[in-house]
Each structure stands twice: as structure tokens, then as C-alpha cells.
Short mmCIF file of C-alpha atoms and ligand atoms in Angstrom, two decimals:
data_model
loop_
_atom_site.label_atom_id
_atom_site.label_comp_id
_atom_site.label_asym_id
_atom_site.label_seq_id
_atom_site.Cartn_x
_atom_site.Cartn_y
_atom_site.Cartn_z
CA MET U 115 92.65 95.04 76.51
CA GLN U 116 95.56 97.46 76.70
CA ALA U 117 94.71 101.11 77.43
CA VAL U 118 95.65 103.47 74.60
CA PRO U 119 96.64 106.92 75.85
CA LYS U 120 95.38 110.04 74.11
CA THR U 121 97.72 112.93 73.78
CA GLN U 122 97.63 115.12 76.81
CA GLU U 123 96.21 118.06 74.80
CA SER U 124 93.06 116.23 73.66
CA THR U 125 92.53 114.71 77.09
CA LEU U 126 93.01 118.06 78.72
CA ARG U 127 90.57 119.77 76.37
CA ALA U 128 87.95 117.11 77.04
CA MET U 129 88.45 117.32 80.80
CA GLU U 130 88.33 121.12 80.77
CA ALA U 131 85.05 120.97 78.91
CA ILE U 132 83.60 118.76 81.67
CA VAL U 133 85.02 120.13 84.93
CA GLY U 134 86.30 123.56 83.89
CA ALA U 135 89.91 124.66 83.36
CA ASN U 136 90.34 125.69 87.00
CA ALA U 137 89.60 122.12 88.12
CA CYS U 138 92.33 120.53 85.95
CA ARG U 139 95.98 120.18 86.96
CA THR U 140 98.85 119.40 84.61
CA GLY U 141 102.62 119.66 84.71
CA GLU U 142 105.00 118.31 87.29
CA ALA U 143 104.68 121.04 89.91
CA ASP U 144 100.87 121.13 89.91
CA THR U 145 100.31 117.37 89.81
CA GLN U 146 103.03 116.22 92.20
CA ALA U 147 100.80 116.09 95.29
CA TYR U 148 98.35 113.88 93.39
CA VAL U 149 100.78 111.44 91.79
CA THR U 150 102.97 110.81 94.85
CA ASP U 151 101.74 109.02 97.96
CA TYR U 152 102.07 110.92 101.22
CA ARG U 153 105.07 108.93 102.41
CA GLY U 154 106.86 109.65 99.12
CA ILE U 155 107.32 105.95 98.34
CA TYR U 156 105.12 105.61 95.25
CA ARG U 157 105.70 108.20 92.53
CA GLY U 158 103.76 108.14 89.28
CA GLN U 159 102.62 110.44 86.51
CA ALA U 160 99.27 111.48 85.08
CA GLN U 161 98.08 113.05 81.86
CA VAL U 162 95.87 115.30 83.91
CA VAL U 163 94.42 115.47 87.41
CA VAL U 164 90.76 116.48 87.50
CA LEU U 165 88.78 117.68 90.50
CA PRO U 166 85.09 117.26 89.65
CA SER U 167 82.46 118.98 91.77
CA SER U 168 79.48 116.68 91.10
CA THR U 169 78.54 113.07 90.43
CA GLU U 170 77.38 114.15 86.97
CA GLN U 171 80.88 115.46 86.21
CA VAL U 172 82.49 112.23 87.46
CA SER U 173 80.10 110.36 85.19
CA GLN U 174 81.05 112.45 82.15
CA VAL U 175 84.77 112.08 82.91
CA LEU U 176 84.40 108.29 83.06
CA GLN U 177 82.26 108.20 79.93
CA TRP U 178 84.95 110.06 78.01
CA CYS U 179 87.79 107.96 79.42
CA HIS U 180 85.86 104.80 78.62
CA ALA U 181 85.19 105.88 75.05
CA ASN U 182 88.85 106.81 74.63
CA ARG U 183 90.30 103.92 76.65
CA VAL U 184 92.10 106.13 79.08
CA PRO U 185 92.86 104.60 82.49
CA VAL U 186 91.46 106.37 85.54
CA VAL U 187 92.86 106.50 89.06
CA PRO U 188 90.30 107.54 91.70
CA GLN U 189 91.71 109.43 94.65
CA GLY U 190 90.44 110.73 97.99
CA GLY U 191 92.78 112.11 100.64
CA ASN U 192 95.72 110.11 99.23
CA THR U 193 96.59 108.57 102.59
CA SER U 194 96.92 104.95 101.38
CA LEU U 195 99.88 103.09 102.84
CA MET U 196 99.76 100.62 99.96
CA GLY U 197 100.16 102.88 96.92
CA GLY U 198 96.49 102.35 96.06
CA ALA U 199 95.59 105.96 95.23
CA VAL U 200 98.37 107.10 92.90
CA PRO U 201 98.94 106.33 89.20
CA ASP U 202 101.79 104.26 87.81
CA ASP U 203 104.64 106.01 86.00
CA SER U 204 103.35 105.40 82.46
CA GLY U 205 101.75 108.86 82.42
CA THR U 206 98.64 107.52 80.69
CA ALA U 207 96.12 107.92 83.52
CA VAL U 208 93.64 110.59 84.44
CA VAL U 209 93.54 111.04 88.21
CA VAL U 210 90.04 111.83 89.51
CA ASN U 211 90.41 113.52 92.87
CA LEU U 212 87.19 113.84 94.88
CA SER U 213 88.28 116.65 97.25
CA ARG U 214 85.85 119.22 95.87
CA MET U 215 82.86 116.94 96.48
CA ASN U 216 83.01 117.75 100.16
CA ARG U 217 79.45 118.52 101.21
CA VAL U 218 77.52 116.92 104.03
CA LEU U 219 74.13 116.72 102.33
CA GLU U 220 71.94 115.71 105.27
CA VAL U 221 72.09 114.65 108.90
CA ASP U 222 68.86 112.80 109.72
CA THR U 223 68.64 112.58 113.50
CA ILE U 224 65.45 110.52 113.40
CA ASN U 225 66.82 107.86 111.05
CA ASP U 226 70.27 108.27 112.66
CA THR U 227 71.97 108.57 109.29
CA MET U 228 74.10 111.08 107.46
CA THR U 229 74.31 111.53 103.69
CA VAL U 230 77.66 112.82 102.44
CA GLN U 231 79.58 113.36 99.26
CA ALA U 232 82.65 111.15 98.92
CA GLY U 233 85.18 113.97 99.37
CA VAL U 234 84.07 114.87 102.90
CA THR U 235 87.01 114.27 105.22
CA LEU U 236 86.51 111.81 108.05
CA SER U 237 87.00 114.55 110.63
CA ALA U 238 84.39 116.75 108.89
CA ALA U 239 81.94 113.82 108.88
CA ARG U 240 82.60 113.17 112.57
CA GLY U 241 82.21 116.89 113.29
CA ALA U 242 78.90 117.13 111.43
CA ALA U 243 77.56 114.16 113.40
CA GLU U 244 78.81 115.61 116.68
CA ALA U 245 77.12 118.94 115.96
CA GLU U 246 73.82 117.03 116.03
CA GLY U 247 74.70 115.06 119.16
CA ARG U 248 75.58 111.91 117.22
CA LEU U 249 78.71 109.83 116.74
CA PHE U 250 80.13 108.63 113.46
CA PRO U 251 82.44 106.07 115.02
CA LEU U 252 85.17 105.38 112.44
CA ARG U 253 88.42 106.56 114.01
CA ILE U 254 91.79 106.50 112.27
CA GLY U 255 94.90 108.64 112.66
CA SER U 256 94.60 110.29 109.23
CA GLU U 257 91.05 111.56 109.88
CA GLY U 258 91.94 115.17 109.02
CA SER U 259 92.95 114.26 105.45
CA CYS U 260 91.37 110.92 104.56
CA GLN U 261 87.98 111.09 102.89
CA ILE U 262 84.79 109.05 103.22
CA GLY U 263 85.09 107.76 99.62
CA GLY U 264 88.58 106.44 100.37
CA ASN U 265 87.45 105.04 103.73
CA LEU U 266 84.74 103.11 101.89
CA SER U 267 86.96 102.05 99.00
CA THR U 268 89.47 100.58 101.44
CA ASN U 269 86.93 99.38 104.03
CA ALA U 270 88.85 101.39 106.63
CA GLY U 271 89.17 100.00 110.16
CA GLY U 272 91.10 101.79 112.90
CA THR U 273 90.79 101.90 116.65
CA ALA U 274 87.03 101.56 117.17
CA VAL U 275 86.37 98.38 115.14
CA LEU U 276 86.14 96.32 118.31
CA ARG U 277 82.94 98.17 119.23
CA TYR U 278 81.50 99.51 115.97
CA GLY U 279 82.96 97.46 113.12
CA ASN U 280 84.77 98.41 109.89
CA MET U 281 83.54 100.95 107.37
CA ARG U 282 81.53 98.17 105.72
CA ASP U 283 79.47 97.92 108.90
CA LEU U 284 78.92 101.67 109.08
CA VAL U 285 77.34 102.29 105.70
CA LEU U 286 73.76 101.87 104.56
CA GLY U 287 73.93 103.15 101.01
CA ILE U 288 76.37 104.33 98.40
CA GLU U 289 76.43 106.08 95.06
CA ALA U 290 79.15 105.06 92.62
CA VAL U 291 80.00 105.82 89.01
CA LEU U 292 80.75 102.74 86.92
CA PRO U 293 83.71 102.55 84.53
CA ASP U 294 81.46 103.38 81.56
CA GLY U 295 79.95 106.40 83.30
CA ARG U 296 76.65 104.89 84.44
CA ILE U 297 75.58 105.94 87.92
CA PHE U 298 74.74 103.27 90.49
CA SER U 299 72.79 104.67 93.42
CA SER U 300 71.57 103.08 96.63
CA LEU U 301 71.47 106.22 98.78
CA ARG U 302 68.47 105.02 100.78
CA GLY U 303 69.54 104.69 104.40
CA LEU U 304 67.62 101.48 105.10
CA ARG U 305 68.58 99.08 107.85
CA LYS U 306 66.52 96.37 106.19
CA ASP U 307 66.52 95.84 102.42
CA ASN U 308 66.66 92.24 101.22
CA THR U 309 65.95 92.86 97.57
CA GLY U 310 68.50 90.63 95.93
CA TYR U 311 72.28 91.04 95.79
CA ASP U 312 73.65 93.78 98.02
CA LEU U 313 75.50 95.45 95.15
CA LYS U 314 76.92 98.35 97.15
CA GLN U 315 79.16 95.88 98.98
CA LEU U 316 81.03 95.26 95.72
CA PHE U 317 82.44 98.76 95.75
CA ILE U 318 83.42 98.73 99.43
CA GLY U 319 86.99 97.54 99.82
CA ALA U 320 87.46 97.39 96.02
CA GLU U 321 90.00 100.23 96.14
CA GLY U 322 88.40 102.02 93.20
CA THR U 323 88.87 99.12 90.79
CA LEU U 324 85.15 98.64 90.08
CA GLY U 325 83.75 102.16 90.22
CA ILE U 326 84.26 105.55 91.81
CA ILE U 327 82.27 106.05 95.01
CA THR U 328 80.76 109.53 94.94
CA GLY U 329 78.41 109.54 97.93
CA ALA U 330 77.24 107.52 100.91
CA VAL U 331 74.62 107.17 103.61
CA LEU U 332 76.39 106.50 106.90
CA LYS U 333 75.07 105.12 110.18
CA LEU U 334 75.12 107.36 113.23
CA MET U 335 75.30 106.28 116.86
CA PRO U 336 74.50 108.09 120.08
CA GLN U 337 77.38 110.23 121.40
CA PRO U 338 78.76 108.48 124.49
CA ARG U 339 78.11 110.44 127.69
CA SER U 340 81.33 109.38 129.36
CA THR U 341 84.81 108.13 128.49
CA ALA U 342 87.40 106.41 130.70
CA VAL U 343 90.92 105.69 129.46
CA ALA U 344 93.96 103.98 130.95
CA LEU U 345 97.41 102.99 129.76
CA VAL U 346 97.99 99.62 131.35
CA ALA U 347 101.24 97.69 131.64
CA VAL U 348 100.55 94.00 131.18
CA LYS U 349 102.61 90.88 131.73
CA GLY U 350 102.64 90.02 128.04
CA PRO U 351 100.40 89.56 124.98
CA ALA U 352 98.52 86.63 126.56
CA ALA U 353 97.84 88.72 129.68
CA ALA U 354 96.54 91.50 127.41
CA VAL U 355 94.04 89.12 125.80
CA ALA U 356 92.93 87.85 129.23
CA LEU U 357 92.49 91.45 130.41
CA LEU U 358 90.32 92.18 127.38
CA GLY U 359 88.14 89.24 128.37
CA GLU U 360 87.80 90.71 131.87
CA ALA U 361 87.03 94.15 130.46
CA LYS U 362 84.25 92.72 128.29
CA ARG U 363 82.86 90.64 131.13
CA LEU U 364 82.77 93.53 133.59
CA SER U 365 81.71 96.35 131.28
CA GLY U 366 79.31 94.76 128.80
CA GLN U 367 79.49 96.73 125.57
CA ALA U 368 81.61 99.56 126.98
CA VAL U 369 85.07 98.59 125.64
CA SER U 370 85.53 100.93 122.67
CA ALA U 371 89.27 100.47 122.12
CA PHE U 372 91.93 98.03 123.20
CA GLU U 373 95.27 98.90 121.63
CA LEU U 374 98.47 96.95 122.19
CA ILE U 375 101.73 98.94 122.44
CA SER U 376 105.16 97.31 122.69
CA ARG U 377 108.00 98.97 124.56
CA PRO U 378 110.00 99.84 121.40
CA ALA U 379 106.82 101.42 119.95
CA LEU U 380 106.34 103.59 123.05
CA GLU U 381 110.01 104.56 123.20
CA LEU U 382 110.02 105.52 119.54
CA VAL U 383 106.93 107.70 119.76
CA LEU U 384 108.04 109.45 122.95
CA GLU U 385 111.38 110.21 121.29
CA TYR U 386 109.52 111.57 118.24
CA LEU U 387 107.05 113.69 120.24
CA GLY U 388 109.87 115.04 122.40
CA ASN U 389 107.87 116.95 124.99
CA VAL U 390 105.39 114.29 126.14
CA ALA U 391 106.07 112.56 129.47
CA ALA U 392 105.76 108.77 129.68
CA PRO U 393 102.42 108.08 131.40
CA LEU U 394 103.88 105.13 133.35
CA GLN U 395 106.88 105.62 135.60
CA ASP U 396 108.65 102.34 134.90
CA ARG U 397 109.44 100.82 131.55
CA HIS U 398 107.40 97.80 130.57
CA ASP U 399 107.64 95.45 127.61
CA TRP U 400 103.93 95.44 126.84
CA MET U 401 101.13 97.93 127.40
CA VAL U 402 97.53 98.36 126.31
CA LEU U 403 95.56 101.52 125.85
CA VAL U 404 92.08 100.69 127.14
CA GLU U 405 89.12 102.93 126.43
CA LEU U 406 85.60 102.52 127.78
CA THR U 407 82.74 104.70 126.59
CA SER U 408 79.13 104.56 127.64
CA GLY U 409 75.80 106.28 127.92
CA THR U 410 76.08 106.26 131.72
CA ASP U 411 77.67 108.93 133.93
CA ALA U 412 81.44 109.29 134.27
CA GLU U 413 81.49 108.17 137.88
CA SER U 414 80.07 104.73 137.24
CA LEU U 415 82.20 104.25 134.11
CA ASN U 416 85.36 105.12 136.08
CA ALA U 417 84.27 102.65 138.75
CA THR U 418 83.96 99.96 136.06
CA LEU U 419 87.45 100.77 134.77
CA MET U 420 88.86 100.48 138.31
CA GLU U 421 87.08 97.16 138.76
CA ILE U 422 88.66 95.84 135.54
CA LEU U 423 92.12 97.00 136.61
CA GLU U 424 91.75 95.53 140.10
CA SER U 425 90.67 92.23 138.66
CA GLY U 426 93.69 92.38 136.30
CA PHE U 427 96.06 93.11 139.20
CA GLY U 428 94.49 90.34 141.26
CA GLN U 429 95.05 87.80 138.48
CA GLY U 430 98.62 88.95 137.85
CA LEU U 431 97.77 90.22 134.35
CA VAL U 432 98.36 93.90 135.10
CA LEU U 433 101.69 95.26 136.36
CA ASP U 434 100.89 98.97 136.51
CA ALA U 435 98.32 101.42 135.18
CA ALA U 436 98.01 105.13 134.50
CA VAL U 437 94.38 106.22 134.49
CA ALA U 438 93.58 109.42 132.60
CA ALA U 439 92.43 111.99 135.14
CA SER U 440 91.36 114.71 132.71
CA LEU U 441 90.38 115.30 129.10
CA SER U 442 93.91 116.46 128.46
CA ASP U 443 95.26 113.12 129.76
CA VAL U 444 92.85 111.28 127.45
CA GLN U 445 94.11 113.34 124.52
CA THR U 446 97.75 112.75 125.45
CA PHE U 447 97.31 109.00 125.79
CA TRP U 448 95.61 108.89 122.39
CA ARG U 449 98.21 111.16 120.83
CA ILE U 450 100.91 108.75 121.95
CA ARG U 451 99.05 105.90 120.26
CA GLU U 452 98.10 107.75 117.08
CA GLU U 453 101.57 109.18 116.40
CA ILE U 454 103.39 105.82 116.36
CA SER U 455 102.87 105.52 112.61
CA ASP U 456 104.35 108.95 111.87
CA ALA U 457 107.20 108.32 114.26
CA GLN U 458 108.14 105.30 112.12
CA THR U 459 107.81 107.25 108.88
CA ARG U 460 110.10 109.95 110.27
CA THR U 461 112.66 107.47 111.53
CA GLY U 462 112.64 105.52 108.25
CA GLY U 463 113.38 101.84 107.83
CA SER U 464 110.15 100.28 109.00
CA ILE U 465 108.99 96.92 107.63
CA LYS U 466 105.20 97.02 107.79
CA CYS U 467 103.10 93.93 108.27
CA ASP U 468 99.40 94.58 108.87
CA VAL U 469 98.11 91.23 110.02
CA SER U 470 95.06 89.83 111.77
CA VAL U 471 94.34 86.48 113.33
CA PRO U 472 91.41 85.29 115.44
CA LEU U 473 91.67 86.82 118.91
CA SER U 474 92.20 83.37 120.37
CA ARG U 475 95.50 83.14 118.44
CA ILE U 476 96.80 86.70 118.65
CA ALA U 477 99.03 86.24 121.70
CA ALA U 478 100.72 83.15 120.28
CA PHE U 479 101.11 84.91 116.93
CA VAL U 480 102.81 87.98 118.47
CA GLU U 481 105.14 85.83 120.53
CA GLU U 482 106.11 83.47 117.68
CA ALA U 483 106.51 86.18 115.07
CA SER U 484 108.61 88.32 117.45
CA ALA U 485 110.92 85.42 118.24
CA GLY U 486 111.16 84.57 114.53
CA VAL U 487 112.07 88.10 113.45
CA LEU U 488 114.57 88.57 116.27
CA ALA U 489 116.26 85.34 115.23
CA LEU U 490 116.69 86.85 111.76
CA VAL U 491 117.55 90.43 112.75
CA PRO U 492 118.64 90.37 116.40
CA ASP U 493 118.84 94.15 116.84
CA ALA U 494 115.56 95.07 115.14
CA ARG U 495 113.35 97.33 117.24
CA MET U 496 110.10 95.41 117.57
CA VAL U 497 107.54 98.14 116.98
CA ILE U 498 104.37 96.10 117.46
CA TYR U 499 101.14 97.87 118.19
CA GLY U 500 97.58 98.33 117.15
CA HIS U 501 94.11 97.04 117.35
CA MET U 502 94.59 93.89 119.40
CA GLY U 503 90.99 94.03 120.56
CA ASP U 504 89.81 93.12 117.05
CA GLY U 505 92.68 90.73 116.30
CA ASN U 506 94.75 93.16 114.17
CA VAL U 507 98.31 94.19 114.96
CA HIS U 508 100.73 96.37 113.09
CA PHE U 509 103.81 94.22 113.25
CA ASN U 510 106.44 96.68 112.09
CA PRO U 511 110.06 95.76 112.88
CA LEU U 512 112.20 98.91 112.72
CA ARG U 513 115.82 99.09 111.62
CA PRO U 514 118.49 98.83 114.31
CA ARG U 515 119.71 102.34 115.23
CA ASP U 516 123.04 101.87 113.50
CA GLN U 517 121.71 100.31 110.27
CA ALA U 518 120.81 102.30 107.15
CA ALA U 519 117.11 102.15 106.23
CA LYS U 520 117.94 100.88 102.74
CA ASP U 521 119.93 97.91 104.05
CA PHE U 522 117.28 96.99 106.59
CA LEU U 523 114.44 97.31 104.07
CA ALA U 524 116.23 94.94 101.69
CA GLN U 525 115.00 92.19 104.03
CA TRP U 526 111.35 93.33 103.82
CA TYR U 527 109.83 90.67 101.60
CA GLU U 528 112.41 87.98 102.20
CA PRO U 529 112.81 86.94 104.89
CA VAL U 530 110.81 89.21 107.23
CA SER U 531 107.29 89.60 105.84
CA THR U 532 107.34 86.09 104.43
CA LEU U 533 107.87 84.87 107.96
CA VAL U 534 105.36 87.21 109.64
CA ASP U 535 102.64 86.91 106.99
CA GLY U 536 103.23 83.16 106.78
CA LEU U 537 102.60 82.76 110.51
CA ALA U 538 99.46 84.90 110.30
CA TYR U 539 98.18 82.92 107.32
CA ALA U 540 98.95 79.62 109.04
CA GLY U 541 96.93 80.89 112.03
CA ASN U 542 93.88 81.40 109.79
CA GLY U 543 94.65 85.09 109.57
CA SER U 544 94.96 87.82 106.96
CA VAL U 545 98.12 89.37 105.53
CA SER U 546 96.35 92.70 105.05
CA ALA U 547 93.95 93.30 107.89
CA GLU U 548 92.99 96.92 107.28
CA HIS U 549 95.41 98.68 104.91
CA GLY U 550 94.22 96.96 101.75
CA ILE U 551 96.26 95.70 98.81
CA GLY U 552 97.04 98.62 96.47
CA VAL U 553 100.22 97.75 94.63
CA ALA U 554 102.26 96.91 97.71
CA LYS U 555 100.48 93.67 98.55
CA ARG U 556 99.28 92.70 95.06
CA ASP U 557 101.65 89.82 94.55
CA ASP U 558 100.64 88.42 97.93
CA LEU U 559 97.15 87.77 96.63
CA VAL U 560 98.54 85.06 94.39
CA ARG U 561 100.42 83.62 97.29
CA TYR U 562 97.68 83.70 99.90
CA LYS U 563 94.36 83.51 98.01
CA SER U 564 92.96 80.32 96.58
CA GLN U 565 92.58 79.80 92.85
CA VAL U 566 88.81 80.00 93.23
CA GLU U 567 89.00 83.32 95.07
CA LEU U 568 91.33 84.79 92.44
CA GLU U 569 89.12 83.59 89.58
CA LEU U 570 86.01 85.07 91.20
CA MET U 571 87.76 88.38 91.79
CA TRP U 572 88.75 88.56 88.13
CA GLN U 573 85.24 87.59 87.03
CA VAL U 574 83.77 90.43 89.09
CA LYS U 575 86.39 92.85 87.74
CA ARG U 576 85.72 91.84 84.13
CA ALA U 577 81.97 92.07 84.59
CA LEU U 578 82.18 95.67 85.77
CA ASP U 579 85.35 96.89 84.06
CA PRO U 580 86.01 94.70 81.01
CA MET U 581 88.65 97.07 79.63
CA ASN U 582 90.55 97.22 82.95
CA LEU U 583 90.46 101.00 83.01
CA LEU U 584 89.64 101.71 86.65
CA ASN U 585 92.67 101.86 88.92
CA PRO U 586 94.46 99.31 86.75
CA GLY U 587 97.26 97.38 88.40
CA LYS U 588 95.80 97.85 91.87
CA VAL U 589 94.56 94.95 94.01
CA LEU U 590 94.57 92.30 91.27
CA PRO U 591 97.82 90.86 89.98
CA ALA U 592 98.15 90.34 86.23
CA PRO U 593 95.61 87.73 85.05
C1 2HG Q 76 97.55 102.87 112.72
O1 2HG Q 76 96.83 102.07 113.31
C2 2HG Q 76 97.54 102.91 111.24
O2 2HG Q 76 98.24 103.70 113.33
C3 2HG Q 76 98.93 102.94 110.61
O3 2HG Q 76 96.80 101.85 110.72
C4 2HG Q 76 99.74 101.73 110.90
O4 2HG Q 76 101.70 102.77 109.99
C5 2HG Q 76 101.12 101.71 110.26
O5 2HG Q 76 101.65 100.61 110.06
ZN1 ZN Q 77 95.81 100.66 112.22
#
């Protein structure tokens, strides 16, 4: 059923009555930050942006919008790369931004869980855990702005998935408000609970199309006692995968990150950062950032790292390595990795493919896709990097230096991403490993999902949101 917009005045009055006038934003200047994604690619409009301060308020907002058939766009830190958190340009939607629901409600150090409101930023959640000697292990570059509700809604991944899993693996309970305003709550923090369908999983990764997540119980881990990091030049993607195998064999569970970095990715980020020295003296085509963390002392962890590197050298997998000698080195190595995304945004003209394949196929995928793209665009800078340890790479060809971003990006869908995504799909992979679907990848669902999967997705959507009011137009293509 088509959403019928109310006039802004009546919507505004209703919203003010629920959340208070100071928690409503209208007009271009005051809503701009909420209707535009952070890269400035997706620009929409909203009748009003509301910033509720409680689950009860979110429930009342949704009840009103449901009764009046007003579409609702849930929003956390607005860091989606896929346009998933901003409204379309029809101006009919109410944006519900969760930023004011930013309280850590409880850290239970016996149960090793933390109960938070959805608007807590990832860095605040990590900080609250750390203050109690615990680790909340999700780690992504946008941690200062992204929020737990958004992390859950997109099933965020990042650099620690190899060891700790995606957001889906890190949550024990959630609270969510349904499209009609009813409150679903499973904030129990149980590691065992086989009482029928695990309904909370429906909302995780649904990108706000089935309900608005308002709170969560998260799993906590012990803080590692030691960390060892190295930037390692490897012979190629296949050598990187073999080195990962060695690292797992020699360190048990200690590998906490294994990030591939191509030479154009490193060159780009060093150019962007300006004042950071290259950790390795020579230039190499392929590198990996290896991190080990453990509950043992630093000395034995460093010895394990050296053993891995020596084995890699011995087998001809490793060409050179820079081992972090201090905390500041660790931070610099990570900064280099984390800033690659921003370096691309600043340069402009980056075709983004966020693909995953089984680890056994990742080297062949990277090699074939690189050769394929270079055959199409010989001067493209092959910015390829990311979470190789879990089978996910950001395969982001960048415009040649002398080509305008607009001209390069004209080749995004055809032929570049069709080729890259097609190879990933053919290798039993995914065309959106961790960034979700939003609007950017919506049409790809039709291309890469089976009829049965699409039908089931629509059946779930209709069961929970029969009027298609929650984040309409996101994830699911038109029925
Ligand atoms: C990362 O791993 C993020 O840095 C962003 O997932 C990747 O900008 C990108 O393509
Ligand atoms: Zn990533």
C-alpha cells in the first residue's frame, strides 16, 4: 500500500507532543545532516527528524506513523556506505534518529554481558567494557560515530571477525519497536535459550526494514593481556593465505586480524596521511597487517609472531616484515589500515565492491578479478584491501590519476562491478559481504538471490510491516 504523507504541520505537532519540540528538526539547514549520507552521495528529504530519548517514545512515534501511514527511516550514526540510513527525496518520511538513546545501562562482569541503548556509539560501548576490564570486540573504522543499533541493523563486521565473528555473533538479546509500535524485547543475556524461533535474529541485518532496534545485550570477552602486530610483505595473495594458515597453526586462537593491503592502497593512504612514514623500506605489491592478541605475556606472544614470520620466510611466502616495537607503532600500523577508506573518499572516483568468498578461493578471486579489471581499465589503481582473514576484501578500483571521477564512475555497474561481483558469485561468494544492501545494492538482490530467497524475504517483510512503512525502498527491490 502506498504511504500517504501528512502535511508537515500535523506531523510536526504530533511528533512534538511525543518527543518534545527541542527533539524535532525541520527545515533544510537543521535536517541536512540527517538526510544526507556522510559521503554526500545520497541526499533526501524528511518531513521531520525526531530524536526520541526512550523506547516508549520510539513506540509512540511508530504508532502515530502507522496510524497515519507515514514512512519512517531509522537512523544511528549515519555511517552507511550503501545509503541505508537516509530517506529518499519524496519528503514524506519521518527520520527517527537514535543518538539521544546513548546510555550504557549495565555492565555485568559475572555474566560477561553489557546492556546498552541503541544510540551508544561503538567506541563508547568498547570504552565501557574496557573500564571493567572486558573487551567488546567489534572493531570498525567508524567506531567514534557509528552506533550499536546501526551495527546490529547492518550486522557489522570489520577487522576482528576472524576471531570474534560479526555483530550477529556478539549479541545475546535485543529490544526492537515494531512498525505498529509494539515493543519486542529479548533483553535477557542468555547463552542458551532454545524456546522456539530466535526472533531477535530477524532484526539483525534487516537494515531497519522490520523494526527499530532500541536496545541490546552484548557479549563481553576478556581483555587480551598482550598484542603483537606486524606489517608483512608477502609474495602475493596465495602466499598471504598460506601465511594465515601458518599463523593459525602456530598461534592457536591468537590471530585477531589478518588484513590484506595492496600496493596502490598503501600508496594512496600514505599520500593522504602525509606525515606517516612507510613501515617497510621497499615497495611491495602485497602486504598483510597481522595482529595476534592473547591472554599470555607479551614476550611469549612476540616469540610466536617471530616464529610465524620465520616460517613464512623459510617457505618463501614472506618477503619482508616490520614488527611493531611500541604501542605507538601498533597505532600507526592500524591508522594506515583504517584510513584507506577515507583516503579513497577524499580522492574521489572509487568503485566499491565489498565481496567475500570462501577463504580457499580468495587468492584466485583477487588475482582473476584484478586481471579482469585491468583488462577493462588498464590504468586503474587497484586499491584492494580488507579482511582477507575472514574471506572479505574491499575490491575498490580507483580512477587513474588523470581521469575525472565522473568519467571513471560511469563504468561502476557496467562493466566493473558486474565483472567483480560476478566472479565472487561464481566462486560461491557474496556481493555484499559486510556493508549491507541499502539502496546501492538493492537491484543486485534480484540478480544474485534465488526466487525462493526473494519470496521469503518479502513474506517476512509483509508479515512484520504489511504497509511497507519502515525504511521503505531499502534492501528489498520493488515486489
Ligand atoms: C573498511 O574495512 C570499511 O575500511 C570501509 O569497511 C571499506 O570504504 C570501504 O570500501
Ligand atoms: Zn571493511
